Amino acid sequence: MTRSSIDAHSNAPDASGSLATRLVHAGSPRFVEGTAPVNVPVERTSTVRHASTAAQHDVHARRKAGENIASYGRHGSQTHRALEDALLALEGGVRAFLVPSGLSAISLTFLALLSPGDHVVVTDSVYAPVRRLDTGLLQRLGIELTYVDPRDGQLEAAIRPHTRLIYTESPGSLLYEIYDLCAIARVAQRHGIALATDNTWASGILFRPLDAGADISILAATKYVAGHSDVMLGAVIARTDAVAARIAAAHDVLGLTIGADDAYLALRGVRTLPVRMAQHQRNATRVAQWLQAQPGVGRVFYPALPGDPGYALWQRDFSGANGLVSFVLEGADQHAAERVADALRLFAIGASWGGYESLVTVVAPERLTDHAQWDQAGAVLRLHVGLEDADDLIADLEQALQHAPVVALHAIGG
Ligand SMILES: *Cc1c(COP(=O)(O)O)cnc(C)c1O
């Protein structure tokens, strides 16, 4: 990595054009001696060489002053700067921090902003490993979390004098509860509390939390940003310099870094994110509407369906929906749901989502009881609707639903 290649990438995205246009061009290499490749080179390095000790002192001084410049490989290369630029184009904000996974982006946020004795209010439908972070680490550090459903006014009532952070994820994991993030941001501002939100569902393309007043947006770039099920990656995006400085300090001492190859793959995903997301939405909408019409299928969870409790807020705040659809198999227990999952051919059984391929997961019942307003009988299947032909996916679901005695159970159950 040379000084000139670093200088060739400002950390400010090109503000011109619509989002899709900016995502195509963000982080593009500048011309050197009249030419440039389309794609940023994969620049792998551990050591950064300096032309002289004076140049080294200069880089150290600029880093100390807050500039995003590398004096060591752990700080990333021009490949990393290009991805950071693209993520800023996606989410807004002043600085993006790259970390090895979505979960480490969440952990970094908590560790950067909180001290022993601090309290956090968390929405109860969050990605389940947040609760493991709570019991497995934060409690030991003397940090206390309270889980609330913000739709019934619990959120403000849960704030205490030592509350330092509100942590949300909207739509929620598994059932896609939609929360009014603008209203939550007003509560946070009124009490002088930071607001962080996991924006993986929207992945910046469908909703920009920083524009709605959040201080931090978190991305599991593993999902739609990378989009091809071949990278683990997370990002923390800060809205203000003050928040960025807190994140930067913790990011540095935790030694968090990612490989240039992974940064490259995620950047490649960003280029096609808008077209992929639009197709995920088209396919998922078809699948969700088809599921609604099937006997033995109970509630279908997809915020873009009129009739979904979050539909009005989704319409107000989101520019689209993704490929995640969950549904209740009425009268089915976990085993019946697993028979359906096993019978699917195009939907692979697996965790994660956001890649081009379709997936299915049988949701463990104990994970649903964390959601305040879970009141359904039956088992839940979560689908990630991929980029296959929607007719093929529906045909696959049709044959698989016949493998479970769901309809019969439904009839017996009345
Ligand atoms: C998958 C996921 C994460 C964790 O991302 P990893 O890269 O798998 O660690 C965090 N938040 C949400 C909402 C997720 O779906």
mmCIF file of N, CA, C and O and ligand atoms in Angstrom, residues 99-106 126-130 167 169 171-173 198-201 218-223 231-234 324 351-353 382, ligand 1:
data_model
loop_
_atom_site.group_PDB
_atom_site.id
_atom_site.type_symbol
_atom_site.label_atom_id
_atom_site.label_comp_id
_atom_site.label_asym_id
_atom_site.label_seq_id
_atom_site.Cartn_x
_atom_site.Cartn_y
_atom_site.Cartn_z
ATOM 1 N N VAL A 99 -15.701 -5.228 10.325
ATOM 2 C CA VAL A 99 -15.429 -6.229 11.361
ATOM 3 C C VAL A 99 -15.714 -7.619 10.788
ATOM 4 O O VAL A 99 -16.339 -7.737 9.733
ATOM 5 N N PRO A 100 -15.234 -8.672 11.476
ATOM 6 C CA PRO A 100 -15.281 -10.005 10.852
ATOM 7 C C PRO A 100 -16.663 -10.637 10.705
ATOM 8 O O PRO A 100 -16.789 -11.633 9.994
ATOM 9 N N SER A 101 -17.689 -10.116 11.368
ATOM 10 C CA SER A 101 -19.027 -10.708 11.244
ATOM 11 C C SER A 101 -20.064 -9.692 11.693
ATOM 12 O O SER A 101 -19.729 -8.696 12.356
ATOM 13 N N GLY A 102 -21.305 -9.978 11.371
ATOM 14 C CA GLY A 102 -22.389 -9.123 11.857
ATOM 15 C C GLY A 102 -22.441 -9.130 13.374
ATOM 16 O O GLY A 102 -22.654 -8.087 14.012
ATOM 17 N N LEU A 103 -22.229 -10.302 13.960
ATOM 18 C CA LEU A 103 -22.273 -10.388 15.427
ATOM 19 C C LEU A 103 -21.155 -9.558 16.058
ATOM 20 O O LEU A 103 -21.361 -8.900 17.078
ATOM 21 N N SER A 104 -19.969 -9.542 15.442
ATOM 22 C CA SER A 104 -18.888 -8.727 16.022
ATOM 23 C C SER A 104 -19.190 -7.237 15.854
ATOM 24 O O SER A 104 -18.734 -6.421 16.662
ATOM 25 N N ALA A 105 -19.979 -6.862 14.845
ATOM 26 C CA ALA A 105 -20.397 -5.456 14.712
ATOM 27 C C ALA A 105 -21.299 -5.069 15.884
ATOM 28 O O ALA A 105 -21.208 -3.952 16.421
ATOM 29 N N ILE A 106 -22.168 -6.005 16.299
ATOM 30 C CA ILE A 106 -23.051 -5.750 17.448
ATOM 31 C C ILE A 106 -22.217 -5.657 18.723
ATOM 32 O O ILE A 106 -22.351 -4.712 19.507
ATOM 33 N N VAL A 126 -34.969 -8.920 18.820
ATOM 34 C CA VAL A 126 -33.634 -8.828 18.218
ATOM 35 C C VAL A 126 -33.076 -10.205 17.859
ATOM 36 O O VAL A 126 -33.456 -11.223 18.458
ATOM 37 N N TYR A 127 -32.163 -10.161 16.927
ATOM 38 C CA TYR A 127 -31.337 -11.320 16.554
ATOM 39 C C TYR A 127 -30.905 -12.045 17.837
ATOM 40 O O TYR A 127 -30.296 -11.450 18.733
ATOM 41 N N ALA A 128 -31.235 -13.331 17.929
ATOM 42 C CA ALA A 128 -31.119 -14.064 19.197
ATOM 43 C C ALA A 128 -29.731 -14.010 19.847
ATOM 44 O O ALA A 128 -29.636 -13.927 21.074
ATOM 45 N N PRO A 129 -28.615 -14.048 19.094
ATOM 46 C CA PRO A 129 -27.311 -14.013 19.766
ATOM 47 C C PRO A 129 -27.043 -12.746 20.582
ATOM 48 O O PRO A 129 -26.117 -12.734 21.399
ATOM 49 N N VAL A 130 -27.856 -11.684 20.396
ATOM 50 C CA VAL A 130 -27.713 -10.503 21.258
ATOM 51 C C VAL A 130 -27.950 -10.909 22.715
ATOM 52 O O VAL A 130 -27.284 -10.424 23.632
ATOM 53 N N TYR A 167 -31.112 -0.055 21.824
ATOM 54 C CA TYR A 167 -30.650 -0.939 20.752
ATOM 55 C C TYR A 167 -31.860 -1.611 20.109
ATOM 56 O O TYR A 167 -32.660 -2.247 20.808
ATOM 57 N N GLU A 169 -33.762 -3.428 16.346
ATOM 58 C CA GLU A 169 -33.629 -4.077 15.045
ATOM 59 C C GLU A 169 -35.032 -4.038 14.450
ATOM 60 O O GLU A 169 -35.970 -4.565 15.046
ATOM 61 N N PRO A 171 -37.132 -4.346 10.624
ATOM 62 C CA PRO A 171 -38.029 -5.326 11.231
ATOM 63 C C PRO A 171 -37.269 -6.280 12.152
ATOM 64 O O PRO A 171 -36.075 -6.492 11.992
ATOM 65 N N GLY A 172 -38.004 -6.877 13.110
ATOM 66 C CA GLY A 172 -37.404 -7.820 14.035
ATOM 67 C C GLY A 172 -36.987 -9.107 13.338
ATOM 68 O O GLY A 172 -37.437 -9.409 12.231
ATOM 69 N N SER A 173 -36.133 -9.870 14.021
ATOM 70 C CA SER A 173 -35.724 -11.173 13.499
ATOM 71 C C SER A 173 -36.907 -12.138 13.543
ATOM 72 O O SER A 173 -37.754 -12.052 14.429
ATOM 73 N N ASP A 198 -29.799 -2.439 14.257
ATOM 74 C CA ASP A 198 -29.322 -3.461 13.325
ATOM 75 C C ASP A 198 -30.157 -3.329 12.051
ATOM 76 O O ASP A 198 -31.363 -3.581 12.065
ATOM 77 N N ASN A 199 -29.517 -2.909 10.978
ATOM 78 C CA ASN A 199 -30.231 -2.605 9.725
ATOM 79 C C ASN A 199 -30.033 -3.698 8.668
ATOM 80 O O ASN A 199 -30.160 -3.450 7.472
ATOM 81 N N THR A 200 -29.723 -4.901 9.119
ATOM 82 C CA THR A 200 -29.412 -5.969 8.166
ATOM 83 C C THR A 200 -30.599 -6.303 7.254
ATOM 84 O O THR A 200 -30.419 -6.583 6.068
ATOM 85 N N TRP A 201 -31.829 -6.277 7.788
ATOM 86 C CA TRP A 201 -33.009 -6.607 6.973
ATOM 87 C C TRP A 201 -33.062 -5.674 5.763
ATOM 88 O O TRP A 201 -33.255 -6.127 4.637
ATOM 89 N N ILE A 218 -25.957 -0.857 12.073
ATOM 90 C CA ILE A 218 -25.152 -2.077 12.069
ATOM 91 C C ILE A 218 -25.585 -2.951 10.901
ATOM 92 O O ILE A 218 -26.782 -3.101 10.648
ATOM 93 N N LEU A 219 -24.619 -3.486 10.209
ATOM 94 C CA LEU A 219 -24.931 -4.375 9.086
ATOM 95 C C LEU A 219 -24.241 -5.719 9.256
ATOM 96 O O LEU A 219 -23.035 -5.768 9.522
ATOM 97 N N ALA A 220 -24.999 -6.804 9.102
ATOM 98 C CA ALA A 220 -24.372 -8.088 8.820
ATOM 99 C C ALA A 220 -24.206 -8.115 7.303
ATOM 100 O O ALA A 220 -25.123 -8.463 6.564
ATOM 101 N N ALA A 221 -23.027 -7.673 6.842
ATOM 102 C CA ALA A 221 -22.768 -7.635 5.395
ATOM 103 C C ALA A 221 -22.669 -9.039 4.817
ATOM 104 O O ALA A 221 -22.711 -9.230 3.604
ATOM 105 N N THR A 222 -22.543 -10.017 5.709
ATOM 106 C CA THR A 222 -22.648 -11.438 5.345
ATOM 107 C C THR A 222 -23.898 -11.693 4.504
ATOM 108 O O THR A 222 -23.885 -12.565 3.636
ATOM 109 N N LYS A 223 -24.956 -10.949 4.780
ATOM 110 C CA LYS A 223 -26.268 -11.219 4.191
ATOM 111 C C LYS A 223 -26.363 -10.565 2.806
ATOM 112 O O LYS A 223 -25.650 -10.951 1.901
ATOM 113 N N VAL A 231 -19.041 -14.977 2.191
ATOM 114 C CA VAL A 231 -18.254 -14.072 3.024
ATOM 115 C C VAL A 231 -18.922 -13.918 4.382
ATOM 116 O O VAL A 231 -20.141 -13.826 4.456
ATOM 117 N N MET A 232 -18.108 -13.876 5.450
ATOM 118 C CA MET A 232 -18.595 -13.418 6.754
ATOM 119 C C MET A 232 -18.052 -12.014 6.953
ATOM 120 O O MET A 232 -16.839 -11.792 6.857
ATOM 121 N N LEU A 233 -18.944 -11.055 7.232
ATOM 122 C CA LEU A 233 -18.488 -9.670 7.349
ATOM 123 C C LEU A 233 -19.531 -8.813 8.052
ATOM 124 O O LEU A 233 -20.730 -9.007 7.856
ATOM 125 N N GLY A 234 -19.061 -7.881 8.850
ATOM 126 C CA GLY A 234 -19.966 -6.936 9.508
ATOM 127 C C GLY A 234 -19.479 -5.517 9.349
ATOM 128 O O GLY A 234 -18.320 -5.289 8.977
ATOM 129 N N LEU A 324 -37.163 -12.435 2.910
ATOM 130 C CA LEU A 324 -37.501 -13.222 4.105
ATOM 131 C C LEU A 324 -39.005 -13.321 4.304
ATOM 132 O O LEU A 324 -39.689 -12.306 4.408
ATOM 133 N N ALA A 351 -28.878 -21.908 8.131
ATOM 134 C CA ALA A 351 -28.978 -20.591 8.760
ATOM 135 C C ALA A 351 -28.479 -19.544 7.779
ATOM 136 O O ALA A 351 -28.031 -19.865 6.684
ATOM 137 N N SER A 352 -28.562 -18.317 8.223
ATOM 138 C CA SER A 352 -28.192 -17.146 7.436
ATOM 139 C C SER A 352 -29.198 -16.913 6.313
ATOM 140 O O SER A 352 -30.189 -17.642 6.186
ATOM 141 N N TRP A 353 -28.974 -15.865 5.536
ATOM 142 C CA TRP A 353 -29.837 -15.487 4.427
ATOM 143 C C TRP A 353 -29.170 -14.341 3.693
ATOM 144 O O TRP A 353 -28.108 -13.875 4.088
ATOM 145 N N ARG A 382 -39.115 -20.381 8.500
ATOM 146 C CA ARG A 382 -38.613 -19.146 7.884
ATOM 147 C C ARG A 382 -38.002 -19.490 6.535
ATOM 148 O O ARG A 382 -37.106 -20.342 6.460
HETATM 149 C C1 LIG B 1 -27.117 -12.807 10.555
HETATM 150 C C2 LIG B 1 -27.414 -11.616 11.353
HETATM 151 C C3 LIG B 1 -26.456 -11.057 12.189
HETATM 152 C C4 LIG B 1 -25.105 -11.681 12.375
HETATM 153 O O1 LIG B 1 -24.340 -11.639 11.220
HETATM 154 P P1 LIG B 1 -23.129 -12.693 11.047
HETATM 155 O O2 LIG B 1 -22.325 -12.103 9.965
HETATM 156 O O3 LIG B 1 -23.789 -13.992 10.708
HETATM 157 O O4 LIG B 1 -22.410 -12.748 12.357
HETATM 158 C C5 LIG B 1 -26.771 -9.915 12.875
HETATM 159 N N1 LIG B 1 -27.981 -9.349 12.765
HETATM 160 C C6 LIG B 1 -28.943 -9.872 11.993
HETATM 161 C C7 LIG B 1 -30.253 -9.198 11.915
HETATM 162 C C8 LIG B 1 -28.692 -11.025 11.270
HETATM 163 O O5 LIG B 1 -29.668 -11.552 10.538
#
